[in-house]
Short mmCIF file of C-alpha atoms and ligand atoms in Angstrom, two decimals:
data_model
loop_
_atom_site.label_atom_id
_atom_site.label_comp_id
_atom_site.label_asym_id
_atom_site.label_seq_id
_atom_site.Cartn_x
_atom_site.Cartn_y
_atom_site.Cartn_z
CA UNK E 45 19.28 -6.02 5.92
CA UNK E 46 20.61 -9.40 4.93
CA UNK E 47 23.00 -9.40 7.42
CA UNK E 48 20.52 -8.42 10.63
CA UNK E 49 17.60 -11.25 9.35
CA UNK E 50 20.91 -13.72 8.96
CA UNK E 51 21.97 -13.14 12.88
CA UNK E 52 18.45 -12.78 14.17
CA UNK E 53 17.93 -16.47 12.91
CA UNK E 54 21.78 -17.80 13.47
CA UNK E 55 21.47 -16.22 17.00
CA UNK E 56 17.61 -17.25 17.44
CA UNK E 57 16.46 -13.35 17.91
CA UNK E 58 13.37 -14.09 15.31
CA UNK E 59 12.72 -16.87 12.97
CA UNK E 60 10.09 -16.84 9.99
CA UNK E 61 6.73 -18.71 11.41
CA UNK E 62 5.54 -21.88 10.39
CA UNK E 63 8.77 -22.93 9.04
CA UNK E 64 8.14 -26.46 9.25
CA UNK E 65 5.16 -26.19 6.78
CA UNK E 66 7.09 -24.27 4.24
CA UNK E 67 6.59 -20.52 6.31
CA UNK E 68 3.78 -18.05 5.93
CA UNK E 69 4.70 -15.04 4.20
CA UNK E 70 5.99 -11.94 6.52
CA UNK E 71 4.84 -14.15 9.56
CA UNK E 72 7.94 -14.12 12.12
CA UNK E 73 8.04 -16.14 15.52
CA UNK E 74 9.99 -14.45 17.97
CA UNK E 75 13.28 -16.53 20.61
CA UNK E 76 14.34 -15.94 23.55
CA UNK E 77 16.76 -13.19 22.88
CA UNK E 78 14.19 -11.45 21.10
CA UNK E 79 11.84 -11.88 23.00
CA UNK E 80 13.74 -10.51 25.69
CA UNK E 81 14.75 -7.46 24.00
CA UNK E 82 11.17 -6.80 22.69
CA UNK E 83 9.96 -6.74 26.08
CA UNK E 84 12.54 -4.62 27.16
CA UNK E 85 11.70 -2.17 24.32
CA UNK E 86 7.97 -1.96 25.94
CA UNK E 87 9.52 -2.33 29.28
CA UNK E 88 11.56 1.40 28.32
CA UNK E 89 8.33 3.19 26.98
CA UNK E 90 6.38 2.41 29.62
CA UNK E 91 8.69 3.90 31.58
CA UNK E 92 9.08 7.14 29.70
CA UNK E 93 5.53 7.32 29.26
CA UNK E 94 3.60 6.50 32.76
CA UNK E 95 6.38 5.62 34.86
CA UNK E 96 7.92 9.03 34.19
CA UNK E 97 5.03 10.75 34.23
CA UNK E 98 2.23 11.89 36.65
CA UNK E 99 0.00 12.26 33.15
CA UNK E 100 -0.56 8.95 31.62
CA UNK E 101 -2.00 5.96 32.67
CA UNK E 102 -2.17 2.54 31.04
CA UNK E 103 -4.99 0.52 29.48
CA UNK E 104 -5.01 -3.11 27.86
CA UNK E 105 -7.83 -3.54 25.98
CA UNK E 106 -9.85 -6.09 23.87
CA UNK E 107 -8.49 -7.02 20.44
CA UNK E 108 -11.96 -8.06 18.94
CA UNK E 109 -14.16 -5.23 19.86
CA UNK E 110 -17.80 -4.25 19.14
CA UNK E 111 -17.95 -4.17 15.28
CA UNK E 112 -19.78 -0.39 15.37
CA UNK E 113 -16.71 0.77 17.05
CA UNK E 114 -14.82 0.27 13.51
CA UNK E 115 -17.94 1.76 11.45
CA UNK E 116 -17.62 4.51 13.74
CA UNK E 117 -13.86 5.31 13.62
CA UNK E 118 -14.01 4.86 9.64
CA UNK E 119 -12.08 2.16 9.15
CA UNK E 120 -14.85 -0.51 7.90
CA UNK E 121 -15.19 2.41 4.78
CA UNK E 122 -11.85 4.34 4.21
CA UNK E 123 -9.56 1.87 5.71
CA UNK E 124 -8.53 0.76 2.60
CA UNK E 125 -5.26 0.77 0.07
CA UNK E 126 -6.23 0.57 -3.77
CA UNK E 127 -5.36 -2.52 -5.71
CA UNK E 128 -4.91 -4.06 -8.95
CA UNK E 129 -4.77 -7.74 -10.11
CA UNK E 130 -2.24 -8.68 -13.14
CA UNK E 131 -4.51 -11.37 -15.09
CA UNK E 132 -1.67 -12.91 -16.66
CA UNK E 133 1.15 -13.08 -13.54
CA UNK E 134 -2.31 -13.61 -10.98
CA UNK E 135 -0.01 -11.21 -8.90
CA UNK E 136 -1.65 -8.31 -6.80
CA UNK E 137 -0.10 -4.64 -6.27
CA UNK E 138 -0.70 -1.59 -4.49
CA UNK E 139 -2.11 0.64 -7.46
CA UNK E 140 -0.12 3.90 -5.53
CA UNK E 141 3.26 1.52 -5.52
CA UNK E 142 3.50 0.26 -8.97
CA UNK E 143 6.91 1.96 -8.94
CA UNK E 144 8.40 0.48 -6.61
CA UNK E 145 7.14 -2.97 -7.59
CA UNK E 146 8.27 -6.49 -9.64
CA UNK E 147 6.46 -7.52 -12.32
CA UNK E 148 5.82 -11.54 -11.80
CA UNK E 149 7.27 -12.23 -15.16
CA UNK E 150 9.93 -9.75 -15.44
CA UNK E 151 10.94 -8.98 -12.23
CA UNK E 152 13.49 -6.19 -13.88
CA UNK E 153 9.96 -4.12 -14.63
CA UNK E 154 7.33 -2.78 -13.01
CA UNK E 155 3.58 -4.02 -12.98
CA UNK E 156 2.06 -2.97 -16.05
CA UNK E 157 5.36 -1.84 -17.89
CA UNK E 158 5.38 -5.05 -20.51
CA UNK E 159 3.32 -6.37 -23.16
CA UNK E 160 2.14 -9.16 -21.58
CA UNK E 161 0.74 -7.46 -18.25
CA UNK E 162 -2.49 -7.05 -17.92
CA UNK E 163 -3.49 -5.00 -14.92
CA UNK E 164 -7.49 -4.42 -13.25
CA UNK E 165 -8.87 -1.09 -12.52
CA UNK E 166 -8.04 -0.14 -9.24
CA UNK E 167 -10.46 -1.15 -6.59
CA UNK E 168 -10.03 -0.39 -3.02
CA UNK E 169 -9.07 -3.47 -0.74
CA UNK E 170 -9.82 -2.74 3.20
CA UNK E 171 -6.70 -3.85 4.96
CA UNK E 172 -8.87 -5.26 8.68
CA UNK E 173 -8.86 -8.75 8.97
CA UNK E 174 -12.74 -10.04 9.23
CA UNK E 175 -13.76 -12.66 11.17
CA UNK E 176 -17.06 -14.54 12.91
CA UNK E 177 -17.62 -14.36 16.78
CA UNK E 178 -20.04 -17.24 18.15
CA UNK E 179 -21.20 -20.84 16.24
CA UNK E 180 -23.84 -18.23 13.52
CA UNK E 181 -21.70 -17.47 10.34
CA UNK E 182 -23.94 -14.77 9.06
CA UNK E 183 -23.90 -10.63 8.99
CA UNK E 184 -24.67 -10.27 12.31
CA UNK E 185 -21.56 -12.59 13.72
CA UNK E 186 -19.42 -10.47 11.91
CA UNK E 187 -15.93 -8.78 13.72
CA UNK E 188 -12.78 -8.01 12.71
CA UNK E 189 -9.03 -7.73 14.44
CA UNK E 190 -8.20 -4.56 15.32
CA UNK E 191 -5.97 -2.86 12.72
CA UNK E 192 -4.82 -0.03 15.43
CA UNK E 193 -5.25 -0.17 19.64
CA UNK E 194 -6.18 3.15 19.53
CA UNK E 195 -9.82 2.71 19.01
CA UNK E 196 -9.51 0.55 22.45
CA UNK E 197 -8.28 4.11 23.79
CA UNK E 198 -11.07 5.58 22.94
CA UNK E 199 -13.79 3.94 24.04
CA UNK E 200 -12.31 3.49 27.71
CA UNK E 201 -12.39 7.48 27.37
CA UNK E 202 -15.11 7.58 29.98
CA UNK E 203 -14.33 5.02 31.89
CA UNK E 204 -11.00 6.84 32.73
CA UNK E 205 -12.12 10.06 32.90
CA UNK E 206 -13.82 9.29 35.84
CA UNK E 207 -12.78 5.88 37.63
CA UNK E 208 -8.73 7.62 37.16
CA UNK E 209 -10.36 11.23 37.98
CA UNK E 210 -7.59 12.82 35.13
CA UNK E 211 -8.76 16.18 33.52
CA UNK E 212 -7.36 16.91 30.17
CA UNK E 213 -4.23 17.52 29.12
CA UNK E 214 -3.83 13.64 30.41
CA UNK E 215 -3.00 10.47 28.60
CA UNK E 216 -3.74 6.77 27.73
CA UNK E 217 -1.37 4.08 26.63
CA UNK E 218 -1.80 0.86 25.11
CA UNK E 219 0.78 -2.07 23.86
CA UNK E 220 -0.48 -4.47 21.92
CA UNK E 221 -1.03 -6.87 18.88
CA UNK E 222 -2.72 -5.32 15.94
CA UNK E 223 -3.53 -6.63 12.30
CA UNK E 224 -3.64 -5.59 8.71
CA UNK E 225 -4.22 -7.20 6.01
CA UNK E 226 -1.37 -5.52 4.09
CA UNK E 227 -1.05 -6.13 0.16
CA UNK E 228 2.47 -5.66 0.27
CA UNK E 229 4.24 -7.09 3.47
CA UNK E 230 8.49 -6.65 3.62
CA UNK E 231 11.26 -5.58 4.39
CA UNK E 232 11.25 -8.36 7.31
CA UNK E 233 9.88 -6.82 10.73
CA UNK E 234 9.30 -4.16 8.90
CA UNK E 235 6.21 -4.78 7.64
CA UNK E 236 3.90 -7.59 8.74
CA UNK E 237 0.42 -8.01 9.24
CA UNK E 238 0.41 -9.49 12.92
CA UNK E 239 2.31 -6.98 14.82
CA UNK E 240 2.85 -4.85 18.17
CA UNK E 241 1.99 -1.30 18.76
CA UNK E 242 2.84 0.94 21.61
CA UNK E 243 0.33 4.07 21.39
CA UNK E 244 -0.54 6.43 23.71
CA UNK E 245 -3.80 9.20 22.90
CA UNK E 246 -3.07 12.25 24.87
CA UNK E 247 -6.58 14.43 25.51
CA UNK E 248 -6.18 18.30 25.46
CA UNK E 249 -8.01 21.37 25.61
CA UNK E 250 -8.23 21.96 21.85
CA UNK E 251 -6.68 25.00 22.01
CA UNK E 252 -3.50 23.57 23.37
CA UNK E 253 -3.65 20.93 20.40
CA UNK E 254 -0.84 22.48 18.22
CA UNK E 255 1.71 22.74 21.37
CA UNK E 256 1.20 19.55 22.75
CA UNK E 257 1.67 18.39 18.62
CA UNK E 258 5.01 19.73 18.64
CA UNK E 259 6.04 18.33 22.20
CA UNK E 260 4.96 15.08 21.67
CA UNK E 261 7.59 15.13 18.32
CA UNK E 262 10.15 15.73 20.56
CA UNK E 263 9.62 13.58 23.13
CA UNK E 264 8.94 10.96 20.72
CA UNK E 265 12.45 11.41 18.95
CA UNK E 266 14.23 11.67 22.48
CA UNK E 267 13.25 8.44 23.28
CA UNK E 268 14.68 6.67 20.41
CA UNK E 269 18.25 9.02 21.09
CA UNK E 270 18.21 8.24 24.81
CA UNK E 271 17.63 4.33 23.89
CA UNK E 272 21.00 4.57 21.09
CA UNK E 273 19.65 5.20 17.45
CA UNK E 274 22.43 7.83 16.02
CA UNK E 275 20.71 11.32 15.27
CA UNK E 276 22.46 10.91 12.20
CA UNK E 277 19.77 8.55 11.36
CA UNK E 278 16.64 9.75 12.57
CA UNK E 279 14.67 12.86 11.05
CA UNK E 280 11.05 14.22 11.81
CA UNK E 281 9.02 14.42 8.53
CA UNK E 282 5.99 16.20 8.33
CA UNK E 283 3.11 14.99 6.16
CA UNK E 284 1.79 16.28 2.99
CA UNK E 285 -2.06 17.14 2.95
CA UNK E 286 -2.45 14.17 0.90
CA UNK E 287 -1.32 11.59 2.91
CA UNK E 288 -3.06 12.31 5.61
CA UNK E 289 -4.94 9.46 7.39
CA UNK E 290 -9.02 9.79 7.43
CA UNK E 291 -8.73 10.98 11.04
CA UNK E 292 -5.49 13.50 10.95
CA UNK E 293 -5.34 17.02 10.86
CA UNK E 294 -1.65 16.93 10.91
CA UNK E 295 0.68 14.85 11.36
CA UNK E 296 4.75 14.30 11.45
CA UNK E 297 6.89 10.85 10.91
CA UNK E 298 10.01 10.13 12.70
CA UNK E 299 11.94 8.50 10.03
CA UNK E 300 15.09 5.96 11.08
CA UNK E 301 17.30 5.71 7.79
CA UNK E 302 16.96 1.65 7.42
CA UNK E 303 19.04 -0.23 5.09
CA UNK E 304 15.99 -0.13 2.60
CA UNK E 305 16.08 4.04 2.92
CA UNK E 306 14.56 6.35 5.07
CA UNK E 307 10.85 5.32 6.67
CA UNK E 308 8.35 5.85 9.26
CA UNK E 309 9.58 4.43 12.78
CA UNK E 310 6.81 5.78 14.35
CA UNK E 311 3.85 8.58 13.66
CA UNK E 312 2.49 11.21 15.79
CA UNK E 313 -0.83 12.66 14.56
CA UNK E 314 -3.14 15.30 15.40
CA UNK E 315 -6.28 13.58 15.61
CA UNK E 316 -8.56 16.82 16.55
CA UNK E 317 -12.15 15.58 17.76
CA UNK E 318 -12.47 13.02 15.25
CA UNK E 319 -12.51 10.34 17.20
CA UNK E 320 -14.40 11.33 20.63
CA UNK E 321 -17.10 13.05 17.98
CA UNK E 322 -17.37 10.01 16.14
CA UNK E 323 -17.61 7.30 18.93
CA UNK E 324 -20.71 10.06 20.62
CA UNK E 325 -22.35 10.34 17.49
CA UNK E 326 -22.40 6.53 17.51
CA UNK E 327 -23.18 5.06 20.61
CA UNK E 328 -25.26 8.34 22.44
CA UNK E 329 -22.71 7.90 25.20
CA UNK E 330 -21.39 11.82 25.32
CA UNK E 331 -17.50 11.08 25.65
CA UNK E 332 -16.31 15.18 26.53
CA UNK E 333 -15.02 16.65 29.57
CA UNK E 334 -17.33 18.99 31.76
CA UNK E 335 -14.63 21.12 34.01
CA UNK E 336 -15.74 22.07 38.00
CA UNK E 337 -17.37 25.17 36.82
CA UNK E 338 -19.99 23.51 33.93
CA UNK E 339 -17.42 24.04 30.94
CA UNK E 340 -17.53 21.57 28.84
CA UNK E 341 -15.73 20.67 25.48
CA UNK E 342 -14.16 17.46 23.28
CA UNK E 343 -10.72 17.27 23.81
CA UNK E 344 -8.43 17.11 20.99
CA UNK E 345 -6.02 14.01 20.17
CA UNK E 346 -2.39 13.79 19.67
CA UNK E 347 -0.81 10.32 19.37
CA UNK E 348 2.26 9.44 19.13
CA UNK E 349 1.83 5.85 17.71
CA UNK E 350 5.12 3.48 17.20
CA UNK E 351 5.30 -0.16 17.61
CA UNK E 352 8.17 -2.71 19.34
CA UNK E 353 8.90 -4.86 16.24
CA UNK E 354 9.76 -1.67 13.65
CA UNK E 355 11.65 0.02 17.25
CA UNK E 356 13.39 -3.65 17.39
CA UNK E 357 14.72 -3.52 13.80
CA UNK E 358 15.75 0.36 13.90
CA UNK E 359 17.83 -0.72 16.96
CA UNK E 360 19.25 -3.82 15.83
CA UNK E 361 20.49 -2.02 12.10
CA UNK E 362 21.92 0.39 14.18
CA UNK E 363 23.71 -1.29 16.66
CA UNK E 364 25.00 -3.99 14.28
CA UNK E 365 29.03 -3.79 13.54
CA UNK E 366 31.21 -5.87 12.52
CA UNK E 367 35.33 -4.97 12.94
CA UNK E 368 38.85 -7.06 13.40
CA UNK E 369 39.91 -7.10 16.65
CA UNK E 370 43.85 -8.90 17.57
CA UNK E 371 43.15 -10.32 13.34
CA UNK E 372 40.29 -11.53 14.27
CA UNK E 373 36.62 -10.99 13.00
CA UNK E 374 34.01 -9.67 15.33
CA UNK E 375 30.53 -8.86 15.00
CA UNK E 376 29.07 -6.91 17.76
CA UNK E 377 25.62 -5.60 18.57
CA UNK E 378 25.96 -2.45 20.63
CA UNK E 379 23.15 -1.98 22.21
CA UNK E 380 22.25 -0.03 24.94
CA UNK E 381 22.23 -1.88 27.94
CA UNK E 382 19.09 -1.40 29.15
CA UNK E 383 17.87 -2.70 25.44
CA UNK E 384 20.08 -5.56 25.27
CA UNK E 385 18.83 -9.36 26.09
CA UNK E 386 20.86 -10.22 28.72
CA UNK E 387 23.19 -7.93 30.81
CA UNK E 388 26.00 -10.12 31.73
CA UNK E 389 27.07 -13.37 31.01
CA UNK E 390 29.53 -15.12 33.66
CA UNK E 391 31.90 -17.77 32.25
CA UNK E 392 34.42 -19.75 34.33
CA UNK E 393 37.68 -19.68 32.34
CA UNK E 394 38.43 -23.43 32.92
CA UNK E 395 35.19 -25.26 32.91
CA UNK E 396 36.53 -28.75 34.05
CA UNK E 397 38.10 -26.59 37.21
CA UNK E 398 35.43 -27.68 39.79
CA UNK E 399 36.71 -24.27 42.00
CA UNK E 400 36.51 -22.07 38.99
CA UNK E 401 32.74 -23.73 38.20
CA UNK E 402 31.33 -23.16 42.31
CA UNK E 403 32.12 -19.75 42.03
CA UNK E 404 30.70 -18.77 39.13
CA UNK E 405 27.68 -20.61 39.86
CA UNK E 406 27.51 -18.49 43.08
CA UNK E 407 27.98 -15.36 41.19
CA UNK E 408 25.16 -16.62 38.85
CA UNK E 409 22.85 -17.44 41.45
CA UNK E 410 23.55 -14.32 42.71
CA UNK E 411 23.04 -11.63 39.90
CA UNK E 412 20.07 -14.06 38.35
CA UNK E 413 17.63 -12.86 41.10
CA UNK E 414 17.94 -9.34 40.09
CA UNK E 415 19.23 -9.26 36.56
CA UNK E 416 19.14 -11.22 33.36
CA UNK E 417 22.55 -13.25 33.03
CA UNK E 418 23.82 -16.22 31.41
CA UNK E 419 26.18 -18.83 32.39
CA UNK E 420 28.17 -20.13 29.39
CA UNK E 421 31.35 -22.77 29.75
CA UNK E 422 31.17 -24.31 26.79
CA UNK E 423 34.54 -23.54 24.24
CA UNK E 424 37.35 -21.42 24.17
CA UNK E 425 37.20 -18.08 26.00
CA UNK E 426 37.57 -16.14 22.55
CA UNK E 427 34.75 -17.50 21.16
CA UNK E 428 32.38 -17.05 24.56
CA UNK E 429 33.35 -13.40 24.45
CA UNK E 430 32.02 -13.10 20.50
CA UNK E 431 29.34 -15.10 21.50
CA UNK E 432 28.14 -13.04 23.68
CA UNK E 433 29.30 -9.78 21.67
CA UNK E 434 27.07 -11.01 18.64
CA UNK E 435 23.78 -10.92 20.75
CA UNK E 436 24.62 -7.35 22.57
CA UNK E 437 25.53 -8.24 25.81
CA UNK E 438 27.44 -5.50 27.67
CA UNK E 439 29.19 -7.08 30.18
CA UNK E 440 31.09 -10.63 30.89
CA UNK E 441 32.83 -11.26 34.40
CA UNK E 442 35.18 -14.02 33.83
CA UNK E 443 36.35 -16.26 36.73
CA UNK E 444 40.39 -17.47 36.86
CA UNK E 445 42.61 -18.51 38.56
CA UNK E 446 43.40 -15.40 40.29
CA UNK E 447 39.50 -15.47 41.55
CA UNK E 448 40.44 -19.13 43.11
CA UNK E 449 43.17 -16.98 45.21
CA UNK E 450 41.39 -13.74 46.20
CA UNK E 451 38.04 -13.51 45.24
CA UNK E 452 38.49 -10.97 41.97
CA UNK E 453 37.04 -11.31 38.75
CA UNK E 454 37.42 -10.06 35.28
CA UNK E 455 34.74 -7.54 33.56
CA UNK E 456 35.21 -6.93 29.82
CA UNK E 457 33.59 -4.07 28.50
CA UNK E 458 31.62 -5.17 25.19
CA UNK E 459 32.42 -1.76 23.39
CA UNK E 460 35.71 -0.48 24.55
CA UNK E 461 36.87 -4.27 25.31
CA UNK E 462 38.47 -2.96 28.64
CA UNK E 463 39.06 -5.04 31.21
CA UNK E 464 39.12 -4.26 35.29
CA UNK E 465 39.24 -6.40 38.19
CA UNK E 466 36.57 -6.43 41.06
CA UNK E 467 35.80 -8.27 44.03
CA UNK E 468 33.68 -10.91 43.46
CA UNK E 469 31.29 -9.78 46.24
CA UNK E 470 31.30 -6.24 44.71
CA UNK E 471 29.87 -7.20 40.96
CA UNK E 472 26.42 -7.18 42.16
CA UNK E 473 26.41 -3.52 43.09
CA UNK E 474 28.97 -2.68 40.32
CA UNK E 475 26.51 -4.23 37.68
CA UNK E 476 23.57 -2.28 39.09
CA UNK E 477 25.69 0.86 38.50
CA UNK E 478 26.65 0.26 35.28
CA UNK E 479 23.37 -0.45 34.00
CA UNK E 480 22.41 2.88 35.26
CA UNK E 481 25.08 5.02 34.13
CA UNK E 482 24.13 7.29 30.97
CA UNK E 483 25.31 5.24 27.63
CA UNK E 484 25.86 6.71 23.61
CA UNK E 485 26.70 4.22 21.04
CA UNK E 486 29.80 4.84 20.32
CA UNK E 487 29.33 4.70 16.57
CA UNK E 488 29.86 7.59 14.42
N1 LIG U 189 -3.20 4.70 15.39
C1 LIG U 189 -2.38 5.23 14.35
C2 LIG U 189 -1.67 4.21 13.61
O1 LIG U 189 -1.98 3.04 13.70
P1 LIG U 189 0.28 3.83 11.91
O2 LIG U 189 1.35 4.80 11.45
O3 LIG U 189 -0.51 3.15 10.86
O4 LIG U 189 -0.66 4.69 12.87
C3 LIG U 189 1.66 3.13 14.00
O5 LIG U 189 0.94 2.75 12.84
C4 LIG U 189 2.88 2.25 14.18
O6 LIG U 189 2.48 0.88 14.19
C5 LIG U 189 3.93 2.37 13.08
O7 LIG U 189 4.79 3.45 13.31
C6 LIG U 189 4.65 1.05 13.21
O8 LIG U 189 5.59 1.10 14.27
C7 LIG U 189 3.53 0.10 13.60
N2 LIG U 189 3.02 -0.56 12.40
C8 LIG U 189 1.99 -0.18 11.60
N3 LIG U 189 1.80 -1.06 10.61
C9 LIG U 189 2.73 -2.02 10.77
C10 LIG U 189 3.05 -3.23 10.05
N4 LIG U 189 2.33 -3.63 9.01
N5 LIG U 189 4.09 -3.97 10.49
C11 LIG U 189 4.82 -3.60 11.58
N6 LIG U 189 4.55 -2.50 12.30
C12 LIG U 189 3.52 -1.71 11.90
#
């Protein structure tokens, strides 16, 4: 893990937030190459999941919403992780993680485990951030940031039912920032409490709850094969009855095996009627479906939930490699192309050569307005190639002096390091093939 937080800051993927005033704990900014591939990450599932599809169709609601909405859902009461205090350290710990936690005096022990600890009863801590909307600070100014974006799903139920005329089995998906207020952030992206989440609630007739359950898995774990995690490192988990959220009847992790061990990349939960039942109880508003005949039922919930800054990690670990190549040292993010930040960079061999510089502005000029590239002429060749290896990119068309005489460049291949010639009026159309050709990592 040391290794992937040390190039997402060297290579200014993702730096910790606030640095200036000493940082904020777990709080991460994201660059421009991180940015880049974040959005691409949403960019993919959006595809997969309404692009794709003739099913789903896409919502972007309010973070702060009605405060009843989170009485309704249960999260104001049983949103919650137990907690104790140590009096002596002043530190605070999940009471259900004392395990796998450092006691502030002796780190080598857990809370609790030496003479001087002395731990509280357990209380339970509710992990939603509160907060006051309008100039009144009292009870009836009170909201809170959304700790999923599912409730947002929810509530639109209606509204899509009938302004998108869908009839269940159909879908709603949602990226978007959520908050927690989690006792025990780590593990870098891992676990923060400002983050993204991409979830989509897919409505069904409720008999059709435990099929759709069991495709959505699949898809789910597809997604993260066809975008380069190894299958050697993912693996569907099913939940034991006791860990079941408030709202599940079932549900089943897809697990990536990080450096810290194997954990959840992204849940997918049968949420039965919980919701829909909840929300009508609560606001009178009847949120069901009522076929063409007069049938009428609540339709059952499955929801694959995941998020862009635990996908980002998973596919940074695993594309991260580092190897000797001619004696030399290489790190190398292979990433799938249509993951990585930029797709190809173009560097003119000799940068004072004012030939060699025109044309590969042209070229840039030219594959900029379709594609994201980068120009780079500054050092040896060598180290422009490893630049651009260390921060994924697939492709690099080099202009020589060969280009000067007929219009041919270079392409090195980031993971087999082969090298072709093209025309230089070709590498448009030969980029926009390559990008679409099927791609594996090529790591065992
Ligand atoms: N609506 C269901 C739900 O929120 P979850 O398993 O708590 O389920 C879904 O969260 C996804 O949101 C996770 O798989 C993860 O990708 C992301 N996520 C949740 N908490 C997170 C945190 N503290 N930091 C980063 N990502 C988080």
């Amino acid at each position: 893990m040391d290794k992937i937080v040390s190039l997402c800051r060297r290579r200014g993927f993702v730096f910790p937030s606030s640095e200036i005033y000493g940082g904020l704990g777990s709080a991460y900014d994201y660059g421009h190459y991180g940015v880049l591939t974040k959005n691409n990450i949403k960019a993919r599932w959006l595809e997969a999941m309404v692009q794709e599809r003739e099913d789903i169709v896409a919502i972007d609601s309010a973070i702060i919403l009605n405060p009843r909405v989170w009485e309704a859902s249960g999260h104001v009461t049983g949103f919650t992780d137990p907690l104790v205090d140590c009096r002596t350290c002043k530190l605070r710990f999940r009471a259900d993680q004392l395990a796998q936690s450092s006691c502030g005096r002796k780190p080598s022990k857990h809370p609790g485990e030496t003479p001087d600890c002395d731990l509280t009863e357990a209380r339970q801590f509710n992990l939603m951030f509160k907060t006051q909307v309008g100039a009144l600070e009292d009870a009836s100014s009170v909201a809170y940031l959304r700790p999923e974006t599912a409730q947002g799903i929810f509530i639109n139920f209606k509204n899509v039912l009938q302004l998108a005329r869908r009839k269940p089995p159909f879908g709603i998906a949602q990226i978007g920032k959520s908050f927690r207020n989690e006792i025990t952030p780590g593990n870098f992206l891992f676990r923060t409490r400002e983050f993204e989440q991409m979830e989509m609630e897919f409505f069904v007739p409720p008999q059709e709850a435990d099929e759709w359950f069991t495709y959505w898995i699949e898809q789910r774990r597809a997604w993260y094969v066809r975008y380069g995690l190894r299958e050697s490192h993912l693996r569907v988990r099913p939940h034991e009855a006791d860990e079941l959220a408030h709202y599940a009847r079932a549900a089943s992790d897809i697990e990536y095996l990080y450096p810290i061990g194997w954990s959840e990349l992204e849940g997918i939960a049968n949420r039965g009627d919980f919701d829909l039942t909840q929300h009508t109880e609560s606001s009178g508003t009847k949120l069901e479906y009522v076929g063409e005949g007069g049938e009428r039922y609540t339709p059952n919930v499955i929801e694959p939930a995941g998020g862009p800054d635990r996908t980002f990690l998973a596919l940074l670990v695993d594309a991260y490699d580092e190897e000797v190549v001619a004696d030399r040292d290489r790190t190398v993010l292979r990433l799938h192309p249509a993951i990585a930040p930029i797709k190809a960079a173009i560097l003119p061999l000799i940068p004072r050569n004012g030939d060699m510089v025109g044309k590969a502005r042209g070229l840039l000029d030219d594959l900029r307005r379709r594609f994201m590239v980068e120009y780079d002429d500054n050092g040896q060749i060598g180290r422009r190639y490893r630049r651009q290896d260390e921060i994924g990119t697939p492709f690099a068309f080099t202009i020589d002096d060969q280009t000067l005489e007929d219009d041919t460049v270079t392409v090195r291949d980031r993971d087999s390091l082969a090298q072709e010639r093209l025309p230089l009026a070709g590498v448009r159309a030969w980029l926009e093939e390559a990008l679409d050709r099927p791609w594996r990592t090529p790591k065992e």
